[in-house]
Amino acid sequence: MPRSNHSSRGRRDGGPGPRASKWQRGAAREPWSVERVLEPAPTVERAPDGDWMVRHVRPANAVKNYVCPGCGRGIPPGTTHLVVWQQDSLLGARSAFEDRRHWHERCWRTRR
């Protein structure tokens, strides 16, 4: 039987192929870890500019580079930081979550 020109839905190492979503690629690269499960749940912080959902990110779960909107400097991988989004959004909870930002803890605490 002739060989197909196409690979079998994934890569040779069993991982997801190039058309896999970023969630599928991440799951294949990094299985669930205890660190991820123990990540604290978001808390609500009330401020003059509204109610904010704030989630702490541990160094083991900080795997990408981000730019802090408070100071404009980078947050490198492996750095403890916060993920913040508005609790109430005119466009709904999903839109608010999609507009989340990664902050240095000090920048978030001293924002104006």
N, CA, C and O atoms as CSV, one atom per row, in Angstrom:
chain,resi,resn,atom,element,x,y,z
A,1,MET,N,N,0.851,-1.168,0.000
A,1,MET,CA,C,0.000,0.000,0.000
A,1,MET,C,C,0.902,1.239,0.000
A,1,MET,O,O,1.848,1.300,0.786
A,2,PRO,N,N,0.634,2.226,-0.861
A,2,PRO,CA,C,1.494,3.410,-0.940
A,2,PRO,C,C,1.360,4.270,0.310
A,2,PRO,O,O,0.303,4.333,0.937
A,3,ARG,N,N,2.462,4.931,0.653
A,3,ARG,CA,C,2.451,5.817,1.813
A,3,ARG,C,C,1.762,7.123,1.460
A,3,ARG,O,O,1.868,7.606,0.332
A,4,SER,N,N,1.084,7.669,2.387
A,4,SER,CA,C,0.407,8.953,2.197
A,4,SER,C,C,1.423,10.082,2.318
A,4,SER,O,O,2.421,9.951,3.026
A,5,ASN,N,N,1.172,11.175,1.635
A,5,ASN,CA,C,2.030,12.349,1.735
A,5,ASN,C,C,1.746,13.144,3.005
A,5,ASN,O,O,2.501,14.047,3.364
A,6,HIS,N,N,0.675,12.807,3.668
A,6,HIS,CA,C,0.284,13.560,4.858
A,6,HIS,C,C,0.575,12.739,6.100
A,6,HIS,O,O,0.398,11.521,6.118
A,7,SER,N,N,1.030,13.438,7.150
A,7,SER,CA,C,1.263,12.741,8.412
A,7,SER,C,C,-0.076,12.435,9.062
A,7,SER,O,O,-1.102,13.003,8.686
A,8,SER,N,N,-0.064,11.560,10.011
A,8,SER,CA,C,-1.310,11.136,10.641
A,8,SER,C,C,-1.747,12.120,11.712
A,8,SER,O,O,-1.454,11.911,12.889
A,9,ARG,N,N,-2.420,13.157,11.349
A,9,ARG,CA,C,-3.086,14.123,12.214
A,9,ARG,C,C,-2.217,14.799,13.268
A,9,ARG,O,O,-2.670,15.762,13.887
A,10,GLY,N,N,-1.053,14.362,13.486
A,10,GLY,CA,C,-0.198,14.977,14.489
A,10,GLY,C,C,1.245,14.860,14.072
A,10,GLY,O,O,1.559,14.433,12.961
A,11,ARG,N,N,2.109,15.241,14.972
A,11,ARG,CA,C,3.527,15.109,14.684
A,11,ARG,C,C,3.977,13.701,15.013
A,11,ARG,O,O,3.245,12.933,15.638
A,12,ARG,N,N,5.185,13.367,14.590
A,12,ARG,CA,C,5.716,12.027,14.835
A,12,ARG,C,C,5.875,11.731,16.316
A,12,ARG,O,O,5.788,10.577,16.737
A,13,ASP,N,N,6.108,12.772,17.109
A,13,ASP,CA,C,6.298,12.546,18.546
A,13,ASP,C,C,4.973,12.410,19.288
A,13,ASP,O,O,4.959,12.291,20.513
A,14,GLY,N,N,3.855,12.428,18.555
A,14,GLY,CA,C,2.548,12.252,19.172
A,14,GLY,C,C,1.901,13.552,19.603
A,14,GLY,O,O,0.758,13.550,20.060
A,15,GLY,N,N,2.611,14.663,19.466
A,15,GLY,CA,C,2.056,15.950,19.857
A,15,GLY,C,C,1.078,16.452,18.819
A,15,GLY,O,O,0.963,15.865,17.743
A,16,PRO,N,N,0.372,17.527,19.121
A,16,PRO,CA,C,-0.591,18.073,18.176
A,16,PRO,C,C,0.100,18.664,16.951
A,16,PRO,O,O,1.243,19.116,17.029
A,17,GLY,N,N,-0.584,18.656,15.853
A,17,GLY,CA,C,-0.039,19.171,14.608
A,17,GLY,C,C,-0.038,20.683,14.559
A,17,GLY,O,O,-0.423,21.329,15.534
A,18,PRO,N,N,0.385,21.262,13.445
A,18,PRO,CA,C,0.516,22.711,13.337
A,18,PRO,C,C,-0.818,23.449,13.394
A,18,PRO,O,O,-0.846,24.644,13.688
A,19,ARG,N,N,-1.913,22.764,13.120
A,19,ARG,CA,C,-3.218,23.432,13.138
A,19,ARG,C,C,-3.911,23.334,14.488
A,19,ARG,O,O,-5.050,23.779,14.628
A,20,ALA,N,N,-3.255,22.768,15.469
A,20,ALA,CA,C,-3.836,22.650,16.803
A,20,ALA,C,C,-3.933,24.033,17.438
A,20,ALA,O,O,-3.126,24.917,17.152
A,21,SER,N,N,-4.925,24.208,18.298
A,21,SER,CA,C,-5.083,25.485,18.985
A,21,SER,C,C,-3.958,25.660,19.996
A,21,SER,O,O,-3.257,24.704,20.328
A,22,LYS,N,N,-3.787,26.898,20.486
A,22,LYS,CA,C,-2.728,27.132,21.460
A,22,LYS,C,C,-2.978,26.351,22.743
A,22,LYS,O,O,-2.027,26.009,23.447
A,23,TRP,N,N,-4.221,26.065,23.058
A,23,TRP,CA,C,-4.547,25.288,24.261
A,23,TRP,C,C,-4.120,23.834,24.077
A,23,TRP,O,O,-3.606,23.219,25.011
A,24,GLN,N,N,-4.328,23.279,22.882
A,24,GLN,CA,C,-3.922,21.901,22.628
A,24,GLN,C,C,-2.401,21.787,22.629
A,24,GLN,O,O,-1.856,20.822,23.165
A,25,ARG,N,N,-1.710,22.758,22.035
A,25,ARG,CA,C,-0.251,22.730,22.022
A,25,ARG,C,C,0.292,22.839,23.436
A,25,ARG,O,O,1.240,22.140,23.794
A,26,GLY,N,N,-0.307,23.718,24.249
A,26,GLY,CA,C,0.140,23.883,25.626
A,26,GLY,C,C,-0.089,22.633,26.451
A,26,GLY,O,O,0.746,22.272,27.279
A,27,ALA,N,N,-1.216,21.969,26.231
A,27,ALA,CA,C,-1.529,20.756,26.993
A,27,ALA,C,C,-0.545,19.643,26.648
A,27,ALA,O,O,-0.160,18.866,27.522
A,28,ALA,N,N,-0.138,19.557,25.397
A,28,ALA,CA,C,0.803,18.516,24.995
A,28,ALA,C,C,2.194,18.819,25.536
A,28,ALA,O,O,2.943,17.901,25.870
A,29,ARG,N,N,2.539,20.079,25.621
A,29,ARG,CA,C,3.868,20.477,26.067
A,29,ARG,C,C,3.983,20.393,27.587
A,29,ARG,O,O,5.022,19.989,28.108
A,30,GLU,N,N,2.923,20.771,28.299
A,30,GLU,CA,C,2.998,20.853,29.745
A,30,GLU,C,C,1.748,20.223,30.363
A,30,GLU,O,O,0.676,20.829,30.337
A,31,PRO,N,N,1.871,19.026,30.914
A,31,PRO,CA,C,0.707,18.407,31.537
A,31,PRO,C,C,0.309,19.171,32.799
A,31,PRO,O,O,1.067,20.010,33.287
A,32,TRP,N,N,-0.855,18.885,33.311
A,32,TRP,CA,C,-1.323,19.550,34.531
A,32,TRP,C,C,-0.310,19.331,35.634
A,32,TRP,O,O,0.180,18.220,35.835
A,33,SER,N,N,-0.011,20.375,36.326
A,33,SER,CA,C,0.951,20.284,37.415
A,33,SER,C,C,0.275,20.697,38.716
A,33,SER,O,O,-0.767,21.352,38.712
A,34,VAL,N,N,0.876,20.310,39.805
A,34,VAL,CA,C,0.346,20.679,41.115
A,34,VAL,C,C,0.375,22.190,41.271
A,34,VAL,O,O,-0.548,22.769,41.844
A,35,GLU,N,N,1.429,22.841,40.766
A,35,GLU,CA,C,1.528,24.295,40.851
A,35,GLU,C,C,0.320,24.976,40.211
A,35,GLU,O,O,-0.225,25.928,40.769
A,36,ARG,N,N,-0.094,24.492,39.049
A,36,ARG,CA,C,-1.221,25.103,38.348
A,36,ARG,C,C,-2.520,24.887,39.117
A,36,ARG,O,O,-3.360,25.784,39.178
A,37,VAL,N,N,-2.687,23.719,39.697
A,37,VAL,CA,C,-3.900,23.427,40.452
A,37,VAL,C,C,-3.958,24.270,41.725
A,37,VAL,O,O,-5.040,24.690,42.136
A,38,LEU,N,N,-2.819,24.519,42.349
A,38,LEU,CA,C,-2.779,25.286,43.587
A,38,LEU,C,C,-2.815,26.798,43.373
A,38,LEU,O,O,-2.791,27.557,44.342
A,39,GLU,N,N,-2.872,27.237,42.141
A,39,GLU,CA,C,-2.933,28.674,41.833
A,39,GLU,C,C,-4.147,29.282,42.546
A,39,GLU,O,O,-5.257,28.768,42.412
A,40,PRO,N,N,-3.951,30.358,43.292
A,40,PRO,CA,C,-5.076,30.951,44.021
A,40,PRO,C,C,-6.178,31.438,43.083
A,40,PRO,O,O,-5.916,31.887,41.967
A,41,ALA,N,N,-7.398,31.340,43.556
A,41,ALA,CA,C,-8.543,31.839,42.790
A,41,ALA,C,C,-8.517,33.366,42.794
A,41,ALA,O,O,-7.966,33.976,43.710
A,42,PRO,N,N,-9.110,33.981,41.774
A,42,PRO,CA,C,-9.152,35.451,41.753
A,42,PRO,C,C,-9.934,35.999,42.947
A,42,PRO,O,O,-10.893,35.386,43.416
A,43,THR,N,N,-9.507,37.154,43.422
A,43,THR,CA,C,-10.220,37.854,44.478
A,43,THR,C,C,-10.761,39.160,43.917
A,43,THR,O,O,-10.256,39.666,42.915
A,44,VAL,N,N,-11.780,39.702,44.556
A,44,VAL,CA,C,-12.368,40.971,44.120
A,44,VAL,C,C,-11.758,42.085,44.954
A,44,VAL,O,O,-11.743,42.025,46.183
A,45,GLU,N,N,-11.257,43.101,44.266
A,45,GLU,CA,C,-10.741,44.288,44.948
A,45,GLU,C,C,-11.594,45.476,44.527
A,45,GLU,O,O,-11.767,45.752,43.340
A,46,ARG,N,N,-12.116,46.161,45.517
A,46,ARG,CA,C,-12.935,47.350,45.248
A,46,ARG,C,C,-12.033,48.579,45.282
A,46,ARG,O,O,-11.208,48.736,46.182
A,47,ALA,N,N,-12.206,49.453,44.279
A,47,ALA,CA,C,-11.388,50.656,44.167
A,47,ALA,C,C,-12.278,51.780,43.632
A,47,ALA,O,O,-13.377,51.517,43.143
A,48,PRO,N,N,-11.814,53.026,43.720
A,48,PRO,CA,C,-12.614,54.134,43.191
A,48,PRO,C,C,-12.924,53.995,41.692
A,48,PRO,O,O,-13.931,54.517,41.212
A,49,ASP,N,N,-12.061,53.294,40.964
A,49,ASP,CA,C,-12.282,53.133,39.525
A,49,ASP,C,C,-13.046,51.851,39.189
A,49,ASP,O,O,-13.089,51.451,38.026
A,50,GLY,N,N,-13.647,51.204,40.183
A,50,GLY,CA,C,-14.474,50.029,39.926
A,50,GLY,C,C,-14.013,48.815,40.706
A,50,GLY,O,O,-13.068,48.876,41.493
A,51,ASP,N,N,-14.697,47.720,40.470
A,51,ASP,CA,C,-14.341,46.450,41.094
A,51,ASP,C,C,-13.469,45.658,40.140
A,51,ASP,O,O,-13.760,45.573,38.947
A,52,TRP,N,N,-12.398,45.079,40.667
A,52,TRP,CA,C,-11.418,44.385,39.849
A,52,TRP,C,C,-11.235,42.959,40.333
A,52,TRP,O,O,-11.203,42.704,41.537
A,53,MET,N,N,-11.115,42.042,39.409
A,53,MET,CA,C,-10.745,40.672,39.712
A,53,MET,C,C,-9.223,40.613,39.647
A,53,MET,O,O,-8.626,41.044,38.661
A,54,VAL,N,N,-8.594,40.084,40.686
A,54,VAL,CA,C,-7.136,40.048,40.770
A,54,VAL,C,C,-6.714,38.612,41.061
A,54,VAL,O,O,-7.189,37.991,42.012
A,55,ARG,N,N,-5.817,38.097,40.227
A,55,ARG,CA,C,-5.313,36.731,40.401
A,55,ARG,C,C,-3.793,36.781,40.476
A,55,ARG,O,O,-3.137,37.390,39.631
A,56,HIS,N,N,-3.245,36.136,41.495
A,56,HIS,CA,C,-1.790,36.040,41.640
A,56,HIS,C,C,-1.276,34.933,40.732
A,56,HIS,O,O,-1.870,33.859,40.649
A,57,VAL,N,N,-0.170,35.204,40.054
A,57,VAL,CA,C,0.478,34.215,39.191
A,57,VAL,C,C,1.815,33.859,39.822
A,57,VAL,O,O,2.657,34.729,40.044
A,58,ARG,N,N,2.006,32.582,40.109
A,58,ARG,CA,C,3.253,32.099,40.698
A,58,ARG,C,C,4.340,32.018,39.626
A,58,ARG,O,O,4.033,31.939,38.436
A,59,PRO,N,N,5.592,32.037,40.038
A,59,PRO,CA,C,6.692,31.969,39.063
A,59,PRO,C,C,6.629,30.745,38.146
A,59,PRO,O,O,6.957,30.848,36.964
A,60,ALA,N,N,6.219,29.602,38.666
A,60,ALA,CA,C,6.163,28.385,37.847
A,60,ALA,C,C,5.116,28.490,36.739
A,60,ALA,O,O,5.227,27.814,35.716
A,61,ASN,N,N,4.109,29.325,36.934
A,61,ASN,CA,C,3.044,29.464,35.935
A,61,ASN,C,C,3.222,30.691,35.055
A,61,ASN,O,O,2.432,30.897,34.134
A,62,ALA,N,N,4.223,31.502,35.307
A,62,ALA,CA,C,4.495,32.682,34.488
A,62,ALA,C,C,5.439,32.260,33.369
A,62,ALA,O,O,6.656,32.231,33.554
A,63,VAL,N,N,4.876,31.932,32.210
A,63,VAL,CA,C,5.688,31.338,31.147
A,63,VAL,C,C,5.858,32.236,29.922
A,63,VAL,O,O,6.506,31.835,28.955
A,64,LYS,N,N,5.298,33.428,29.944
A,64,LYS,CA,C,5.406,34.327,28.798
A,64,LYS,C,C,5.906,35.693,29.246
A,64,LYS,O,O,5.912,36.008,30.436
A,65,ASN,N,N,6.323,36.493,28.281
A,65,ASN,CA,C,6.682,37.881,28.539
A,65,ASN,C,C,5.427,38.738,28.461
A,65,ASN,O,O,4.588,38.540,27.582
A,66,TYR,N,N,5.299,39.695,29.385
A,66,TYR,CA,C,4.187,40.640,29.379
A,66,TYR,C,C,4.744,42.037,29.600
A,66,TYR,O,O,5.883,42.190,30.042
A,67,VAL,N,N,3.958,43.045,29.299
A,67,VAL,CA,C,4.334,44.423,29.576
A,67,VAL,C,C,3.356,44.971,30.605
A,67,VAL,O,O,2.144,44.948,30.391
A,68,CYS,N,N,3.880,45.459,31.713
A,68,CYS,CA,C,3.058,46.007,32.786
A,68,CYS,C,C,2.481,47.349,32.337
A,68,CYS,O,O,3.239,48.232,31.936
A,69,PRO,N,N,1.150,47.527,32.395
A,69,PRO,CA,C,0.571,48.813,32.000
A,69,PRO,C,C,0.856,49.927,33.003
A,69,PRO,O,O,0.674,51.102,32.683
A,70,GLY,N,N,1.296,49.581,34.199
A,70,GLY,CA,C,1.587,50.596,35.209
A,70,GLY,C,C,2.895,51.316,34.975
A,70,GLY,O,O,2.969,52.537,35.117
A,71,CYS,N,N,3.936,50.567,34.613
A,71,CYS,CA,C,5.262,51.165,34.452
A,71,CYS,C,C,5.795,51.057,33.025
A,71,CYS,O,O,6.765,51.729,32.675
A,72,GLY,N,N,5.174,50.223,32.206
A,72,GLY,CA,C,5.631,50.057,30.830
A,72,GLY,C,C,6.818,49.131,30.673
A,72,GLY,O,O,7.303,48.932,29.559
A,73,ARG,N,N,7.299,48.555,31.777
A,73,ARG,CA,C,8.425,47.629,31.704
A,73,ARG,C,C,7.927,46.200,31.562
A,73,ARG,O,O,6.764,45.903,31.838
A,74,GLY,N,N,8.813,45.324,31.131
A,74,GLY,CA,C,8.455,43.937,30.910
A,74,GLY,C,C,8.338,43.134,32.195
A,74,GLY,O,O,8.957,43.441,33.214
A,75,ILE,N,N,7.519,42.093,32.106
A,75,ILE,CA,C,7.414,41.092,33.167
A,75,ILE,C,C,7.935,39.805,32.540
A,75,ILE,O,O,7.211,39.160,31.781
A,76,PRO,N,N,9.167,39.419,32.838
A,76,PRO,CA,C,9.747,38.232,32.193
A,76,PRO,C,C,9.148,36.933,32.747
A,76,PRO,O,O,8.569,36.929,33.833
A,77,PRO,N,N,9.289,35.839,32.001
A,77,PRO,CA,C,8.824,34.546,32.507
A,77,PRO,C,C,9.493,34.216,33.839
A,77,PRO,O,O,10.648,34.568,34.074
A,78,GLY,N,N,8.749,33.535,34.700
A,78,GLY,CA,C,9.282,33.152,35.995
A,78,GLY,C,C,9.162,34.218,37.057
A,78,GLY,O,O,9.721,34.070,38.143
A,79,THR,N,N,8.436,35.307,36.767
A,79,THR,CA,C,8.273,36.406,37.707
A,79,THR,C,C,6.866,36.388,38.296
A,79,THR,O,O,5.884,36.311,37.559
A,80,THR,N,N,6.767,36.458,39.618
A,80,THR,CA,C,5.468,36.578,40.263
A,80,THR,C,C,4.832,37.888,39.835
A,80,THR,O,O,5.490,38.929,39.833
A,81,HIS,N,N,3.565,37.845,39.476
A,81,HIS,CA,C,2.856,39.059,39.084
A,81,HIS,C,C,1.354,38.855,39.265
A,81,HIS,O,O,0.921,37.809,39.749
A,82,LEU,N,N,0.566,39.843,38.880
A,82,LEU,CA,C,-0.889,39.786,38.997
A,82,LEU,C,C,-1.528,39.832,37.628
A,82,LEU,O,O,-1.016,40.478,36.713
A,83,VAL,N,N,-2.649,39.145,37.488
A,83,VAL,CA,C,-3.497,39.287,36.311
A,83,VAL,C,C,-4.755,39.990,36.797
A,83,VAL,O,O,-5.397,39.539,37.745
A,84,VAL,N,N,-5.110,41.102,36.143
A,84,VAL,CA,C,-6.195,41.949,36.619
A,84,VAL,C,C,-7.174,42.220,35.488
A,84,VAL,O,O,-6.769,42.492,34.358
A,85,TRP,N,N,-8.480,42.145,35.799
A,85,TRP,CA,C,-9.510,42.533,34.840
A,85,TRP,C,C,-10.691,43.093,35.601
A,85,TRP,O,O,-10.900,42.758,36.767
A,86,GLN,N,N,-11.473,43.956,34.941
A,86,GLN,CA,C,-12.630,44.564,35.582
A,86,GLN,C,C,-13.714,43.534,35.808
A,86,GLN,O,O,-13.973,42.684,34.955
A,87,GLN,N,N,-14.341,43.616,36.960
A,87,GLN,CA,C,-15.406,42.669,37.249
A,87,GLN,C,C,-16.654,43.015,36.447
A,87,GLN,O,O,-17.332,42.130,35.924
A,88,ASP,N,N,-16.947,44.291,36.356
A,88,ASP,CA,C,-18.123,44.743,35.612
A,88,ASP,C,C,-17.679,45.435,34.336
A,88,ASP,O,O,-16.904,46.391,34.368
A,89,SER,N,N,-18.174,44.942,33.225
A,89,SER,CA,C,-17.851,45.554,31.940
A,89,SER,C,C,-19.141,45.803,31.187
A,89,SER,O,O,-20.083,45.016,31.287
A,90,LEU,N,N,-19.191,46.877,30.444
A,90,LEU,CA,C,-20.388,47.166,29.646
A,90,LEU,C,C,-20.656,46.091,28.615
A,90,LEU,O,O,-21.805,45.859,28.239
A,91,LEU,N,N,-19.595,45.426,28.150
A,91,LEU,CA,C,-19.738,44.407,27.117
A,91,LEU,C,C,-19.843,42.993,27.678
A,91,LEU,O,O,-19.895,42.032,26.910
A,92,GLY,N,N,-19.876,42.849,28.997
A,92,GLY,CA,C,-20.044,41.540,29.604
A,92,GLY,C,C,-18.770,40.981,30.214
A,92,GLY,O,O,-17.675,41.507,30.019
A,93,ALA,N,N,-18.948,39.896,30.960
A,93,ALA,CA,C,-17.840,39.282,31.698
A,93,ALA,C,C,-16.771,38.726,30.768
A,93,ALA,O,O,-15.579,38.821,31.060
A,94,ARG,N,N,-17.193,38.146,29.651
A,94,ARG,CA,C,-16.214,37.565,28.720
A,94,ARG,C,C,-15.311,38.653,28.142
A,94,ARG,O,O,-14.097,38.471,28.043
A,95,SER,N,N,-15.892,39.758,27.768
A,95,SER,CA,C,-15.117,40.870,27.228
A,95,SER,C,C,-14.160,41.422,28.280
A,95,SER,O,O,-13.015,41.752,27.969
A,96,ALA,N,N,-14.626,41.522,29.522
A,96,ALA,CA,C,-13.767,42.013,30.600
A,96,ALA,C,C,-12.576,41.084,30.795
A,96,ALA,O,O,-11.450,41.547,30.976
A,97,PHE,N,N,-12.820,39.772,30.759
A,97,PHE,CA,C,-11.730,38.810,30.938
A,97,PHE,C,C,-10.743,38.886,29.783
A,97,PHE,O,O,-9.535,38.781,29.993
A,98,GLU,N,N,-11.242,39.068,28.568
A,98,GLU,CA,C,-10.353,39.169,27.409
A,98,GLU,C,C,-9.499,40.433,27.451
A,98,GLU,O,O,-8.445,40.488,26.817
A,99,ASP,N,N,-9.942,41.450,28.191
A,99,ASP,CA,C,-9.192,42.697,28.324
A,99,ASP,C,C,-8.262,42.687,29.538
A,99,ASP,O,O,-7.769,43.741,29.941
A,100,ARG,N,N,-8.018,41.529,30.119
A,100,ARG,CA,C,-7.178,41.437,31.308
A,100,ARG,C,C,-5.747,41.887,30.997
A,100,ARG,O,O,-5.282,41.815,29.859
A,101,ARG,N,N,-5.076,42.346,32.037
A,101,ARG,CA,C,-3.705,42.822,31.907
A,101,ARG,C,C,-2.847,42.220,33.015
A,101,ARG,O,O,-3.343,41.896,34.094
A,102,HIS,N,N,-1.560,42.074,32.736
A,102,HIS,CA,C,-0.596,41.538,33.685
A,102,HIS,C,C,0.174,42.703,34.287
A,102,HIS,O,O,0.750,43.511,33.558
A,103,TRP,N,N,0.188,42.794,35.617
A,103,TRP,CA,C,0.788,43.898,36.348
A,103,TRP,C,C,1.852,43.390,37.310
A,103,TRP,O,O,1.740,42.289,37.849
A,104,HIS,N,N,2.893,44.206,37.522
A,104,HIS,CA,C,3.767,43.980,38.667
A,104,HIS,C,C,2.922,44.233,39.914
A,104,HIS,O,O,2.041,45.093,39.898
A,105,GLU,N,N,3.175,43.508,40.976
A,105,GLU,CA,C,2.381,43.698,42.197
A,105,GLU,C,C,2.513,45.128,42.730
A,105,GLU,O,O,1.517,45.743,43.112
A,106,ARG,N,N,3.726,45.651,42.756
A,106,ARG,CA,C,3.919,47.013,43.265
A,106,ARG,C,C,3.204,48.047,42.381
A,106,ARG,O,O,2.595,48.984,42.898
A,107,CYS,N,N,3.272,47.885,41.080
A,107,CYS,CA,C,2.608,48.840,40.176
A,107,CYS,C,C,1.102,48.829,40.397
A,107,CYS,O,O,0.465,49.882,40.378
A,108,TRP,N,N,0.527,47.645,40.608
A,108,TRP,CA,C,-0.917,47.554,40.833
A,108,TRP,C,C,-1.291,48.230,42.158
A,108,TRP,O,O,-2.286,48.953,42.227
A,109,ARG,N,N,-0.510,48.000,43.189
A,109,ARG,CA,C,-0.819,48.563,44.513
A,109,ARG,C,C,-0.652,50.083,44.542
A,109,ARG,O,O,-1.318,50.754,45.330
A,110,THR,N,N,0.217,50.635,43.705
A,110,THR,CA,C,0.482,52.087,43.745
A,110,THR,C,C,-0.134,52.834,42.570
A,110,THR,O,O,0.199,53.996,42.340
A,111,ARG,N,N,-1.030,52.188,41.820
A,111,ARG,CA,C,-1.632,52.856,40.658
A,111,ARG,C,C,-2.498,54.021,41.110
A,111,ARG,O,O,-2.912,54.092,42.267
A,112,ARG,N,N,-2.763,54.922,40.196
A,112,ARG,CA,C,-3.612,56.091,40.511
A,112,ARG,C,C,-4.970,55.944,39.896
A,112,ARG,O,O,-5.817,56.824,40.051
